[in-house]
Tab-separated table of C-alpha atoms in Angstrom:
chain	number	residue	atom	x	y	z
A	2	MET	CA	6.717	38.244	-123.104
A	3	SER	CA	3.284	39.834	-123.250
A	4	THR	CA	2.761	42.163	-120.292
A	5	LEU	CA	-0.902	41.193	-120.033
A	6	SER	CA	-2.048	37.909	-118.539
A	7	LEU	CA	-4.787	36.416	-120.696
A	8	HIS	CA	-7.425	33.771	-120.040
A	9	ILE	CA	-7.076	31.355	-122.943
A	10	GLY	CA	-8.830	28.115	-123.848
A	11	ILE	CA	-7.065	25.633	-126.140
A	12	MET	CA	-9.027	22.808	-127.793
A	13	CYS	CA	-7.357	19.819	-129.425
A	14	HIS	CA	-7.614	16.110	-130.147
A	15	THR	CA	-5.869	13.533	-127.978
A	16	SER	CA	-4.297	11.170	-130.514
A	17	LEU	CA	-0.660	10.876	-131.564
A	18	GLY	CA	0.114	13.634	-134.012
A	19	GLY	CA	1.592	17.062	-134.502
A	20	SER	CA	-1.553	19.099	-133.845
A	21	VAL	CA	-1.992	17.568	-130.386
A	22	ARG	CA	1.653	17.987	-129.438
A	23	ILE	CA	1.784	21.611	-130.573
A	24	ALA	CA	-1.466	22.427	-128.758
A	25	ARG	CA	-0.208	20.790	-125.580
A	26	GLU	CA	3.206	22.442	-125.712
A	27	LEU	CA	1.626	25.816	-126.508
A	28	ALA	CA	-0.683	25.453	-123.504
A	29	LEU	CA	2.232	24.645	-121.204
A	30	ALA	CA	4.478	27.410	-122.561
A	31	LEU	CA	1.746	30.038	-122.258
A	32	ALA	CA	1.015	28.920	-118.696
A	33	GLN	CA	4.680	29.196	-117.811
A	34	ARG	CA	4.593	32.759	-119.160
A	35	GLY	CA	1.845	33.669	-116.695
A	36	HIS	CA	-1.343	33.230	-118.721
A	37	GLU	CA	-4.319	31.314	-117.328
A	38	ILE	CA	-4.655	28.376	-119.712
A	39	HIS	CA	-7.527	25.914	-119.973
A	40	LEU	CA	-6.688	22.897	-122.121
A	41	ILE	CA	-9.950	21.374	-123.370
A	42	THR	CA	-9.843	17.859	-124.808
A	43	PRO	CA	-12.220	14.920	-125.328
A	44	ALA	CA	-9.812	12.629	-123.406
A	45	ILE	CA	-6.421	12.591	-121.691
A	46	PRO	CA	-3.790	13.584	-124.300
A	47	GLN	CA	-1.343	10.960	-125.523
A	48	GLY	CA	2.351	11.427	-124.815
A	49	SER	CA	4.365	13.190	-122.166
A	50	TRP	CA	2.534	15.394	-119.673
A	51	ASP	CA	5.017	15.378	-116.816
A	52	THR	CA	5.504	19.104	-116.385
A	53	LEU	CA	2.505	20.833	-114.856
A	54	ASP	CA	1.992	24.493	-113.996
A	55	ASN	CA	-0.286	26.296	-111.578
A	56	HIS	CA	-1.646	28.354	-114.462
A	57	LEU	CA	-2.563	25.307	-116.552
A	58	HIS	CA	-5.942	23.631	-116.082
A	59	HIS	CA	-7.060	20.566	-117.999
A	60	HIS	CA	-10.721	19.861	-118.789
A	61	VAL	CA	-11.807	16.519	-120.259
A	62	VAL	CA	-15.249	17.169	-121.714
A	63	GLY	CA	-17.763	15.239	-123.780
A	64	SER	CA	-17.963	11.497	-123.337
A	65	ASN	CA	-14.279	10.549	-123.414
A	66	LEU	CA	-14.594	10.103	-127.167
A	67	TYR	CA	-11.205	8.433	-127.561
A	68	SER	CA	-11.849	5.531	-125.203
A	69	ASN	CA	-11.060	2.173	-126.825
A	70	ARG	CA	-9.473	3.867	-129.858
A	71	HIS	CA	-5.977	3.322	-131.193
A	72	PRO	CA	-3.544	6.024	-129.971
A	73	ALA	CA	-2.871	7.040	-133.584
A	74	SER	CA	-6.555	7.245	-134.473
A	75	LEU	CA	-7.863	10.719	-135.249
A	76	TYR	CA	-11.575	10.728	-134.451
A	77	THR	CA	-13.309	13.225	-136.726
A	78	THR	CA	-16.721	11.654	-137.386
A	79	TRP	CA	-18.464	13.080	-134.328
A	80	THR	CA	-22.210	12.607	-134.115
A	81	LYS	CA	-24.533	15.589	-133.676
A	82	GLU	CA	-25.102	14.506	-130.083
A	83	GLU	CA	-21.350	14.355	-129.356
A	84	LEU	CA	-20.831	17.740	-130.979
A	85	LEU	CA	-23.670	19.304	-128.983
A	86	LYS	CA	-22.501	17.859	-125.673
A	87	PHE	CA	-18.925	18.995	-126.238
A	88	THR	CA	-20.045	22.483	-127.337
A	89	THR	CA	-22.342	22.906	-124.337
A	90	GLN	CA	-19.607	22.000	-121.878
A	91	VAL	CA	-17.074	24.261	-123.573
A	92	CYS	CA	-19.559	27.148	-123.353
A	93	CYS	CA	-19.801	26.556	-119.600
A	94	ILE	CA	-16.001	26.685	-119.308
A	95	ILE	CA	-15.860	29.898	-121.339
A	96	ILE	CA	-18.348	31.633	-119.045
A	97	SER	CA	-17.099	30.285	-115.716
A	98	LYS	CA	-13.410	30.855	-116.503
A	99	ARG	CA	-13.942	34.177	-118.316
A	100	LEU	CA	-12.010	33.090	-121.407
A	101	GLU	CA	-10.873	35.899	-123.687
A	102	ILE	CA	-9.440	33.626	-126.392
A	103	LEU	CA	-10.573	30.173	-127.532
A	104	HIS	CA	-7.939	28.596	-129.771
A	105	PHE	CA	-8.608	25.310	-131.530
A	106	HIS	CA	-5.995	23.101	-133.180
A	107	TYR	CA	-7.218	21.089	-136.168
A	108	ALA	CA	-10.383	22.139	-137.959
A	109	VAL	CA	-12.452	18.963	-137.628
A	110	PRO	CA	-14.583	19.039	-135.575
A	111	PHE	CA	-13.350	22.090	-133.672
A	112	ALA	CA	-14.205	24.672	-136.343
A	113	GLN	CA	-17.799	23.446	-136.134
A	114	VAL	CA	-17.612	23.623	-132.343
A	115	ALA	CA	-16.363	27.215	-132.571
A	116	ALA	CA	-19.136	28.185	-134.990
A	117	HIS	CA	-21.782	26.760	-132.637
A	118	ILE	CA	-20.178	28.563	-129.690
A	119	ARG	CA	-20.485	31.890	-131.507
A	120	ILE	CA	-24.182	31.250	-132.074
A	121	HIS	CA	-24.818	30.143	-128.480
A	122	LEU	CA	-22.851	32.891	-126.728
A	123	GLY	CA	-23.342	35.846	-129.047
A	124	ASP	CA	-21.732	38.934	-127.501
A	125	ARG	CA	-20.231	36.819	-124.717
A	126	CYS	CA	-18.202	34.776	-127.206
A	127	PRO	CA	-14.411	35.084	-126.826
A	128	GLN	CA	-12.138	35.761	-129.757
A	129	LEU	CA	-12.046	32.535	-131.759
A	130	VAL	CA	-8.720	31.406	-133.206
A	131	GLY	CA	-8.050	28.314	-135.299
A	132	THR	CA	-4.800	26.654	-136.362
A	133	LEU	CA	-4.943	24.450	-139.454
A	134	HIS	CA	-2.406	21.649	-139.199
A	135	GLY	CA	-2.443	19.458	-142.292
A	136	THR	CA	-4.973	16.812	-143.241
A	137	ASP	CA	-7.797	19.061	-142.054
A	138	VAL	CA	-6.921	21.020	-145.214
A	139	THR	CA	-5.560	18.470	-147.681
A	140	ILE	CA	-7.975	15.585	-147.035
A	141	LEU	CA	-11.006	16.718	-145.045
A	142	GLY	CA	-11.001	20.149	-146.643
A	143	ARG	CA	-11.338	18.541	-150.068
A	144	ASP	CA	-14.079	16.163	-149.024
A	145	PRO	CA	-17.256	17.017	-151.003
A	146	VAL	CA	-19.403	16.922	-147.856
A	147	ILE	CA	-17.064	17.988	-145.047
A	148	GLY	CA	-15.196	20.616	-147.084
A	149	PRO	CA	-18.129	23.018	-147.608
A	150	GLN	CA	-19.124	22.596	-143.951
A	151	LEU	CA	-15.632	23.586	-142.880
A	152	SER	CA	-15.585	26.585	-145.232
A	153	SER	CA	-18.790	27.816	-143.623
A	154	ALA	CA	-17.643	27.140	-140.059
A	155	LEU	CA	-14.325	28.936	-140.569
A	156	GLN	CA	-16.202	32.127	-141.394
A	157	ALA	CA	-17.121	32.326	-137.696
A	158	VAL	CA	-13.556	32.585	-136.405
A	159	ASN	CA	-11.776	35.853	-135.726
A	160	GLY	CA	-8.354	34.623	-136.751
A	161	LEU	CA	-6.738	31.686	-138.529
A	162	THR	CA	-3.150	30.494	-138.448
A	163	THR	CA	-1.299	27.659	-140.079
A	164	VAL	CA	2.203	26.261	-139.776
A	165	SER	CA	3.717	26.945	-143.211
A	166	HIS	CA	3.364	29.373	-146.102
A	167	CYS	CA	2.538	26.518	-148.449
A	168	TYR	CA	-0.421	25.505	-146.314
A	169	ALA	CA	-1.569	29.081	-145.855
A	170	ARG	CA	-1.974	29.368	-149.621
A	171	LEU	CA	-3.556	25.935	-149.835
A	172	ALA	CA	-6.020	26.708	-147.030
A	173	GLN	CA	-7.065	29.975	-148.654
A	174	GLU	CA	-7.731	28.175	-151.923
A	175	THR	CA	-9.439	25.158	-150.344
A	176	PHE	CA	-11.773	27.089	-148.041
A	177	CYS	CA	-12.217	30.219	-150.212
A	178	LEU	CA	-10.854	32.364	-147.399
A	179	PRO	CA	-10.815	36.133	-147.966
A	180	ASN	CA	-7.324	36.404	-146.423
A	181	LEU	CA	-4.314	34.170	-146.030
A	182	PRO	CA	-4.047	32.560	-142.589
A	183	LYS	CA	-1.211	33.959	-140.528
A	184	VAL	CA	1.832	31.686	-140.602
A	185	ILE	CA	3.145	30.750	-137.159
A	186	PRO	CA	5.431	27.729	-137.534
A	187	ASN	CA	5.688	24.675	-135.343
A	188	PHE	CA	8.186	24.936	-132.536
A	189	ILE	CA	10.103	22.908	-129.974
A	190	ASN	CA	11.574	23.478	-126.554
A	191	GLN	CA	15.158	23.286	-127.695
A	192	THR	CA	16.520	22.349	-124.280
A	193	GLN	CA	14.608	19.071	-124.626
A	194	PHE	CA	16.151	18.410	-128.055
A	195	ASP	CA	19.765	19.355	-127.427
A	196	VAL	CA	22.365	16.561	-127.675
A	197	ASN	CA	24.160	17.971	-124.656
A	198	ASN	CA	21.019	17.666	-122.532
A	199	VAL	CA	19.606	14.364	-123.784
A	200	LYS	CA	20.225	11.223	-121.744
A	201	ASN	CA	21.932	8.274	-123.458
A	202	ALA	CA	22.986	10.312	-126.488
A	203	PHE	CA	26.309	9.288	-127.992
A	204	PRO	CA	28.268	10.249	-131.140
A	205	CYS	CA	27.154	8.614	-134.376
A	206	GLN	CA	30.635	7.270	-135.180
A	207	HIS	CA	30.203	4.701	-132.397
A	208	HIS	CA	27.758	2.620	-134.433
A	209	ARG	CA	26.941	1.683	-138.007
A	210	PRO	CA	24.638	4.171	-139.772
A	211	ARG	CA	21.275	4.169	-138.070
A	212	LEU	CA	18.167	5.482	-139.842
A	213	ILE	CA	14.968	6.449	-138.050
A	214	HIS	CA	11.334	7.132	-138.812
A	215	ILE	CA	8.879	8.523	-136.269
A	216	SER	CA	5.186	8.907	-137.046
A	217	ASN	CA	1.633	7.788	-136.406
A	218	PHE	CA	1.947	5.441	-139.403
A	219	ARG	CA	-1.166	6.718	-141.124
A	220	LEU	CA	-1.584	6.262	-144.880
A	221	VAL	CA	-0.689	9.905	-145.596
A	222	LYS	CA	2.779	9.248	-144.121
A	223	ASN	CA	3.386	6.685	-146.902
A	224	PRO	CA	5.357	4.571	-144.415
A	225	GLN	CA	5.733	1.510	-146.609
A	226	ALA	CA	8.166	3.575	-148.678
A	227	ILE	CA	10.387	3.756	-145.575
A	228	ALA	CA	10.789	-0.018	-145.656
A	229	HIS	CA	11.556	-0.053	-149.382
A	230	ILE	CA	14.165	2.705	-149.078
A	231	PHE	CA	15.896	1.010	-146.180
A	232	LEU	CA	15.986	-2.427	-147.788
A	233	ALA	CA	17.511	-0.988	-150.983
A	234	LEU	CA	20.034	0.993	-148.945
A	235	ARG	CA	20.872	-2.045	-146.823
A	236	GLN	CA	21.920	-3.955	-149.921
A	237	ARG	CA	24.617	-1.332	-150.473
A	238	ILE	CA	25.853	-0.424	-146.965
A	239	ASP	CA	25.686	-1.903	-143.485
A	240	ALA	CA	22.961	0.004	-141.644
A	241	GLU	CA	19.981	-0.393	-139.345
A	242	LEU	CA	16.507	1.122	-139.090
A	243	TRP	CA	14.582	2.235	-136.023
A	244	LEU	CA	10.814	2.718	-136.288
A	245	ILE	CA	9.083	4.666	-133.504
A	246	GLY	CA	5.331	5.027	-133.165
A	247	SER	CA	2.260	3.048	-134.063
A	248	GLY	CA	-0.601	3.236	-136.494
A	249	PRO	CA	-2.721	1.488	-139.097
A	250	GLU	CA	0.038	0.998	-141.701
A	251	LEU	CA	2.560	-0.554	-139.317
A	252	PRO	CA	1.523	-4.194	-139.976
A	253	ALA	CA	2.153	-3.731	-143.696
A	254	ILE	CA	5.663	-2.463	-142.976
A	255	LYS	CA	6.367	-5.426	-140.723
A	256	GLU	CA	5.259	-7.766	-143.488
A	257	ILE	CA	7.646	-6.138	-145.974
A	258	ILE	CA	10.532	-6.389	-143.515
A	259	GLU	CA	9.746	-9.998	-142.607
A	260	ARG	CA	9.921	-11.006	-146.272
A	261	SER	CA	13.438	-9.567	-146.538
A	262	SER	CA	16.820	-10.828	-145.363
A	263	TYR	CA	17.294	-7.898	-143.003
A	264	GLN	CA	14.782	-8.451	-140.207
A	265	SER	CA	17.529	-8.319	-137.591
A	266	ASP	CA	18.499	-4.827	-138.791
A	267	VAL	CA	15.103	-3.290	-138.011
A	268	THR	CA	13.871	-2.389	-134.532
A	269	PHE	CA	10.229	-1.562	-133.803
A	270	TRP	CA	10.149	0.640	-130.710
A	271	GLY	CA	6.405	1.262	-130.580
A	272	VAL	CA	4.988	4.401	-128.975
A	273	GLN	CA	7.588	6.228	-126.882
A	274	LYS	CA	6.813	8.840	-124.263
A	275	ASP	CA	10.105	10.637	-124.899
A	276	VAL	CA	11.689	10.235	-128.334
A	277	ALA	CA	14.687	12.513	-127.828
A	278	PRO	CA	17.050	9.936	-126.198
A	279	LEU	CA	16.433	7.501	-129.064
A	280	LEU	CA	16.496	10.126	-131.779
A	281	ALA	CA	19.853	11.422	-130.551
A	282	GLN	CA	21.393	7.996	-131.206
A	283	THR	CA	20.559	8.005	-134.919
A	284	ASP	CA	22.179	9.418	-138.048
A	285	LEU	CA	19.432	10.104	-140.587
A	286	MET	CA	15.669	10.603	-140.378
A	287	LEU	CA	13.500	9.320	-143.232
A	288	ILE	CA	10.222	11.028	-144.145
A	289	THR	CA	8.236	9.758	-147.117
A	290	SER	CA	4.929	11.582	-146.600
A	291	GLN	CA	2.554	12.213	-149.457
A	292	GLN	CA	1.573	15.485	-147.771
A	293	GLU	CA	3.117	17.451	-144.906
A	294	SER	CA	2.224	20.864	-143.564
A	295	PHE	CA	5.484	21.164	-141.590
A	296	CYS	CA	6.557	17.909	-139.834
A	297	LEU	CA	7.407	18.384	-136.187
A	298	ALA	CA	9.473	15.174	-136.100
A	299	ALA	CA	11.811	16.628	-138.720
A	300	LEU	CA	12.377	19.725	-136.592
A	301	GLU	CA	13.122	17.589	-133.530
A	302	ALA	CA	15.643	15.538	-135.482
A	303	MET	CA	17.390	18.608	-136.860
A	304	SER	CA	17.638	20.132	-133.396
A	305	LEU	CA	19.577	17.042	-132.304
A	306	GLY	CA	21.874	17.242	-135.303
A	307	VAL	CA	20.187	14.428	-137.230
A	308	PRO	CA	19.810	15.406	-140.918
A	309	VAL	CA	16.488	14.657	-142.580
A	310	LEU	CA	15.885	12.969	-145.934
A	311	ALA	CA	12.308	13.827	-146.917
A	312	SER	CA	9.866	13.890	-149.784
A	313	LYS	CA	9.620	17.339	-151.346
A	314	VAL	CA	6.012	18.046	-150.431
A	315	GLY	CA	3.988	20.699	-148.610
A	316	GLY	CA	5.849	22.818	-146.096
A	317	LEU	CA	8.902	20.563	-145.828
A	318	PRO	CA	11.054	22.666	-148.218
A	319	GLU	CA	10.458	25.667	-145.926
A	320	LEU	CA	12.242	23.799	-143.132
A	321	ILE	CA	14.657	21.578	-145.076
A	322	HIS	CA	16.944	23.289	-147.566
A	323	HIS	CA	18.173	20.682	-150.022
A	324	GLN	CA	21.863	19.772	-149.706
A	325	VAL	CA	22.315	22.438	-147.015
A	326	ASN	CA	20.628	21.230	-143.836
A	327	GLY	CA	18.927	18.146	-145.247
A	328	LEU	CA	17.913	16.327	-148.408
A	329	LEU	CA	14.727	16.353	-150.481
A	330	PHE	CA	13.567	13.876	-153.122
A	331	LEU	CA	10.595	13.958	-155.442
A	332	LEU	CA	7.643	12.025	-154.095
A	333	ASP	CA	7.856	8.317	-154.971
A	334	ASP	CA	11.342	8.677	-156.497
A	335	LEU	CA	12.688	6.106	-154.078
A	336	PRO	CA	15.859	5.263	-156.042
A	337	SER	CA	16.962	8.898	-155.735
A	338	ALA	CA	16.224	8.802	-152.011
A	339	VAL	CA	18.401	5.698	-151.626
A	340	GLU	CA	21.249	7.284	-153.593
A	341	MET	CA	21.119	10.466	-151.498
A	342	ALA	CA	21.148	8.484	-148.248
A	343	VAL	CA	24.103	6.326	-149.287
A	344	ASN	CA	26.103	9.338	-150.459
A	345	LEU	CA	25.508	11.298	-147.258
A	346	LEU	CA	26.203	8.410	-144.900
A	347	THR	CA	29.477	7.556	-146.646
A	348	GLN	CA	30.875	11.103	-146.803
A	349	PRO	CA	31.828	12.195	-143.249
A	350	THR	CA	32.811	15.759	-144.154
A	351	GLN	CA	29.547	16.467	-145.965
A	352	TYR	CA	27.619	14.764	-143.172
A	353	GLN	CA	29.165	16.895	-140.412
A	354	ALA	CA	28.507	20.103	-142.366
A	355	MET	CA	24.871	19.130	-142.894
A	356	ARG	CA	24.547	18.162	-139.239
A	357	ALA	CA	25.741	21.598	-138.124
A	358	ALA	CA	23.437	23.335	-140.594
A	359	ALA	CA	20.465	21.312	-139.357
A	360	ILE	CA	21.108	22.403	-135.768
A	361	ALA	CA	21.412	26.039	-136.842
A	362	GLN	CA	18.121	25.878	-138.759
A	363	ALA	CA	16.280	24.261	-135.848
A	364	GLN	CA	17.378	27.046	-133.514
A	365	GLN	CA	15.132	29.412	-135.459
A	366	TYR	CA	12.104	27.455	-134.246
A	367	ASP	CA	12.742	27.461	-130.515
A	368	HIS	CA	9.596	28.023	-128.444
A	369	LYS	CA	11.081	31.213	-126.976
A	370	LYS	CA	10.942	32.745	-130.461
A	371	VAL	CA	7.591	31.341	-131.585
A	372	ILE	CA	5.361	31.614	-128.487
A	373	PRO	CA	5.551	35.437	-128.511
A	374	LEU	CA	4.120	35.355	-132.040
A	375	TYR	CA	0.987	33.700	-130.660
A	376	GLU	CA	0.828	36.192	-127.783
A	377	ASP	CA	1.070	39.114	-130.195
A	378	TYR	CA	-1.576	37.603	-132.430
A	379	TYR	CA	-3.971	37.120	-129.523
A	380	GLN	CA	-3.434	40.690	-128.377
A	381	THR	CA	-3.984	42.017	-131.884
A	382	LEU	CA	-7.314	40.205	-132.063
A	383	LEU	CA	-8.369	41.536	-128.668
A	384	ASN	CA	-7.466	45.040	-129.790
A	385	ASN	CA	-9.730	44.524	-132.839
A	386	VAL	CA	-6.920	45.519	-135.183
A	387	ILE	CA	-7.456	42.626	-137.600
């Protein structure tokens, strides 16, 4: 643990997604380690927020920009007025709370907010840190209008991180950054994703093979492929599919399932506050994303001993080592994905070995190992070493 208590602001969105969950968990973990943390959001964050800490302070600023929006919606098209109001209120928090670090998660619109803060506060500006999480690089970063704006805004920050080496290289190329962002991976509190600690968990041999997909069901997750993989697999072995989450592509998946003969084998759980008890009751996680910077859901599954079958994209191969702790298939090669799933689920010895390897890999990403990396990075910035 860092010996110095820091005053840190953390800005993030409030929708369902990895950037929000990592920002929230980072805020809580830092507070529990004695830092004064100010979580700054445009609305109340989605998901679990049961554990509070005396060192953690939450500020909802702006105009509650996520009111009347779908939980999976990521609001990035802020107006100039919304941006100005949010920036002004954040500046007030920085001054009144004597923030030394302001750390934003997801570049849009928070890189622009950070750039405006530097202009407004000048010498009183804290060290500005940004974490790039995924579509802020691959989609918005490549937008002909938004991309150049982001490249300019990111020049104002003191330090940049991202969650995988693949995305560090991609971010440097996309935004013409002079240096690679520092890689600090996603993390989990492993005690919350340990089979021995999770309520209602029971061994997989007590049920037919159960597949699971957890996401915000946005287009980039390619979730319709989940339905196609499962239906092809179901024709070969008795199995069931659990879908957790909500998002814009979910109706299309339901339509595919309803046209099949296997509706009774698919359960739609909707948004769940705590996914661990459900996840622990499954045998294989499916991920079919077109792009992924890391995939926090995959890490959670592996921690619970659930192997992951995923598309070989982005940072996923850094977490999932093919045929060791999980399986990877080429994007859109769904027949190969089906074959891999059938083979794994019908070979108990191979399955148990992969299950053990998945748990071992996930242990490398426990928050107790990763949070100190952020603390060291903050301290390095404050010492003006970078």
